[in-house]
Structures are given as structure tokens and as C-alpha cells.
Amino acid sequence: KDMFILGLMIMVMCAVPGMSNAVICVVAWICYGPVIGFLLNWSGDVVGNVLSSYLLNKLHLKAHSARIQQLISNNHPKVMMTLGYMIPFIPSVGLNYAAAVRHVPKKDHLLIIMIGMIPTALLYALGGDAILKVDWKRLIIVTVIIIALIGINYLLIKEFRKHHRASQQVD
């Protein structure tokens, strides 16, 4: 019963724009350990993103945001979306929105979500388990991973801005 409620909370918080499920994901790992916690978080994130994507596909969306425009006009949008799901600091609802605007086939989008959510789920699993066990070595590793993800996020944003400036100069 508790596992179902945690999974439901992860799913809903993932599907609702602006909500972060990070704390609930860490709680899942503290309660259930790294393996079951990982599976609970990963499946909740996948289902939440699929639900969000399904609802967004029911709307007739246009790419109003400059970032969404950059993502869908990229030469490799599926790769960029997969990377976006891998980084916990990028809102997944924006990626779901981009997939809806670009009309990414449901099967492809599901695969992108499933692959993209693995690193985030593992990060929360390692972090939650390391906090519970006060494993300083693992906490340092998780901190380094978080710093690396922030760096990747910075580089992606920098690349998006560069691409956006280049496309504006062409127009």
C-alpha cells in the first residue's frame, strides 16, 4: 500500500508542471533500498511523463517558447530530448510539450522517456541509499555526478542559445 502511494506521488509530481518529485524519490530509496527504490522512481517517472505527454497530445499545441522552438528545430531532437530527460534540472513537461509539437511517434517517445529517466532514477537511488547509510564515499560520488549534470545542463543551454542566435541571424 505504501509503495503504491509513493509510486502514485512520484507519477503525479512528475506529470504536473513545476513540481519536483526529487524528495519523494529519495524517500522511496530510503524506505525500499536502491533496487526497489530505483524501480519505483523509474516506473513512476515513466508513467508520469507518458501521462503528461498523453494530455499534451490532446491539445493542439504550437511552439511558442524559444527553448521549445530550439529543441524541435534541432537536427537531432530525439537525442536532445533523451539527454534532457537524463538531466534532473530540465523540466520534463517541456520535453513532453516539444514531443507533442513535433508529433514524435508514441513508441519513439516512450523509448526516449524510458532511456532518459534511467540516470535520474539511479542518481536518486544512490543518493537516498548513501544518505541512509551515511556513506561519505557514495555521497561524494553523487555530489560529483550532480555537479557534472549541472555542467552538462549549462553546456546544453549554451548550445541552445548559440543555435538560437545563429537561426535569428539567418532570418
Coordinates of C-alpha atoms in Angstrom, one line a residue:
K1 CA 0.0 0.0 0.0
D2 CA 2.8 2.5 0.9
M3 CA 4.8 1.6 -2.2
F4 CA 1.7 2.2 -4.3
I5 CA 1.1 5.6 -2.7
L6 CA 4.8 6.6 -3.2
G7 CA 4.7 5.5 -6.8
L8 CA 1.5 7.4 -7.4
M9 CA 3.0 10.5 -5.8
I10 CA 6.1 10.2 -8.0
M11 CA 3.9 9.8 -11.1
V12 CA 1.6 12.7 -10.3
M13 CA 4.5 15.1 -9.3
C14 CA 6.3 14.1 -12.5
A15 CA 3.2 14.8 -14.6
V16 CA 2.4 18.2 -13.0
P17 CA 4.5 21.1 -14.4
G18 CA 6.6 22.9 -11.9
M19 CA 6.6 20.1 -9.3
S20 CA 9.7 18.3 -8.3
N21 CA 9.5 14.7 -7.2
A22 CA 13.1 14.6 -6.0
V23 CA 12.3 14.5 -2.3
I24 CA 9.7 11.8 -2.7
C25 CA 12.2 9.8 -4.9
V26 CA 14.9 9.9 -2.2
V27 CA 12.2 8.9 0.4
A28 CA 11.4 5.9 -1.8
W29 CA 15.0 4.8 -1.7
I30 CA 15.4 5.4 2.0
C31 CA 12.3 3.2 2.6
Y32 CA 12.9 0.5 0.0
G33 CA 16.6 0.5 -0.8
P34 CA 18.4 1.2 -4.0
V35 CA 17.0 -1.6 -6.2
I36 CA 13.3 -1.3 -5.4
G37 CA 13.6 2.4 -4.9
F38 CA 15.1 2.7 -8.4
L39 CA 12.4 0.7 -10.0
L40 CA 9.7 2.6 -8.1
N41 CA 11.1 6.0 -9.1
W42 CA 11.9 5.0 -12.7
S43 CA 8.4 3.5 -13.3
G44 CA 6.7 6.5 -11.6
D45 CA 8.7 8.9 -13.8
V46 CA 8.0 7.0 -17.0
V47 CA 4.2 6.7 -16.3
G48 CA 4.1 10.4 -15.2
N49 CA 5.8 11.5 -18.3
V50 CA 3.6 9.3 -20.5
L51 CA 0.5 10.7 -18.8
S52 CA 1.8 14.3 -19.3
S53 CA 2.6 13.6 -22.9
Y54 CA -0.8 12.0 -23.5
L55 CA -2.6 15.0 -22.1
L56 CA -0.4 17.4 -24.1
N57 CA -1.1 15.4 -27.3
K58 CA -4.8 16.0 -26.8
L59 CA -4.2 19.8 -27.1
H60 CA -3.4 21.5 -30.4
L61 CA -0.1 22.9 -29.5
K62 CA 2.3 25.3 -31.2
A63 CA 5.8 26.0 -30.3
H64 CA 5.5 29.4 -28.6
S65 CA 8.6 29.2 -26.3
A66 CA 12.0 29.9 -27.8
R67 CA 13.5 26.9 -26.0
I68 CA 10.9 24.6 -27.3
Q69 CA 11.4 26.1 -30.8
Q70 CA 15.1 25.4 -30.5
L71 CA 14.5 21.9 -29.3
I72 CA 12.2 21.0 -32.1
S73 CA 14.2 22.7 -34.8
N74 CA 17.4 20.9 -33.8
N75 CA 18.9 18.4 -36.2
H76 CA 18.7 15.6 -33.6
P77 CA 15.6 16.3 -31.5
K78 CA 15.3 12.7 -30.2
V79 CA 18.9 12.7 -28.9
M80 CA 18.4 16.2 -27.3
M81 CA 15.1 15.0 -25.7
T82 CA 16.8 11.9 -24.4
L83 CA 19.6 14.0 -22.9
G84 CA 17.0 16.4 -21.5
Y85 CA 15.2 13.6 -19.6
M86 CA 18.6 12.4 -18.2
I87 CA 19.2 15.7 -16.5
P88 CA 17.0 16.3 -13.5
F89 CA 17.2 20.1 -13.7
I90 CA 15.4 20.2 -17.1
P91 CA 11.6 20.2 -16.7
S92 CA 10.3 17.1 -18.4
V93 CA 7.0 18.7 -19.1
G94 CA 8.9 21.0 -21.6
L95 CA 10.3 17.9 -23.3
N96 CA 6.8 16.3 -23.4
Y97 CA 5.5 19.6 -24.9
A98 CA 8.2 19.5 -27.5
A99 CA 7.4 15.9 -28.4
A100 CA 3.7 16.8 -28.8
V101 CA 4.5 19.8 -31.0
R102 CA 6.9 17.8 -33.1
H103 CA 4.5 14.8 -33.3
V104 CA 7.1 12.3 -32.1
P105 CA 5.6 8.8 -32.5
K106 CA 4.3 7.5 -29.2
K107 CA 6.5 4.4 -29.4
D108 CA 9.6 6.5 -30.0
H109 CA 8.7 8.9 -27.2
L110 CA 8.1 6.1 -24.8
L111 CA 11.6 4.7 -25.6
I112 CA 13.1 8.2 -25.2
I113 CA 11.5 8.6 -21.8
M114 CA 12.4 5.1 -20.6
I115 CA 16.1 5.5 -21.5
G116 CA 16.3 9.1 -20.4
M117 CA 14.9 8.5 -16.9
I118 CA 17.4 5.8 -16.0
P119 CA 20.3 8.2 -14.9
T120 CA 18.0 10.4 -12.8
A121 CA 16.4 7.4 -11.1
L122 CA 19.9 5.9 -10.4
L123 CA 21.1 9.2 -9.1
Y124 CA 18.2 9.4 -6.6
A125 CA 18.7 5.8 -5.7
L126 CA 22.4 6.2 -4.9
G127 CA 21.7 9.5 -3.1
G128 CA 18.9 8.1 -0.9
D129 CA 20.8 5.0 -0.1
A130 CA 24.0 7.0 0.7
I131 CA 22.1 9.3 3.0
L132 CA 20.5 6.4 4.8
K133 CA 23.8 4.6 5.3
V134 CA 25.8 7.9 5.8
D135 CA 28.2 6.5 3.2
W136 CA 30.6 9.5 2.6
K137 CA 32.3 7.9 -0.4
R138 CA 29.0 7.4 -2.2
L139 CA 27.7 10.9 -1.1
I140 CA 30.9 12.4 -2.7
I141 CA 30.3 10.4 -5.9
V142 CA 26.6 11.6 -6.0
T143 CA 27.8 15.2 -5.5
V144 CA 30.3 14.8 -8.3
I145 CA 27.6 13.4 -10.5
I146 CA 25.2 16.3 -9.7
I147 CA 28.0 18.8 -10.4
A148 CA 28.6 17.0 -13.8
L149 CA 24.9 17.1 -14.6
I150 CA 24.8 20.9 -13.8
G151 CA 27.8 21.3 -16.1
I152 CA 26.1 19.3 -18.9
N153 CA 22.9 21.4 -18.3
Y154 CA 25.0 24.6 -18.7
L155 CA 26.6 23.3 -21.9
L156 CA 23.2 22.3 -23.3
I157 CA 21.7 25.7 -22.6
K158 CA 24.8 27.4 -24.1
E159 CA 24.4 25.3 -27.2
F160 CA 20.7 26.1 -27.4
R161 CA 21.5 29.8 -27.1
K162 CA 24.2 29.6 -29.8
H163 CA 21.8 27.7 -32.1
H164 CA 19.1 30.2 -31.4
R165 CA 21.4 33.2 -32.2
A166 CA 22.5 31.6 -35.4
S167 CA 19.0 30.9 -36.5
Q168 CA 18.0 34.5 -35.7
Q169 CA 20.9 35.9 -37.8
V170 CA 19.8 33.8 -40.8
D171 CA 16.2 35.2 -40.6

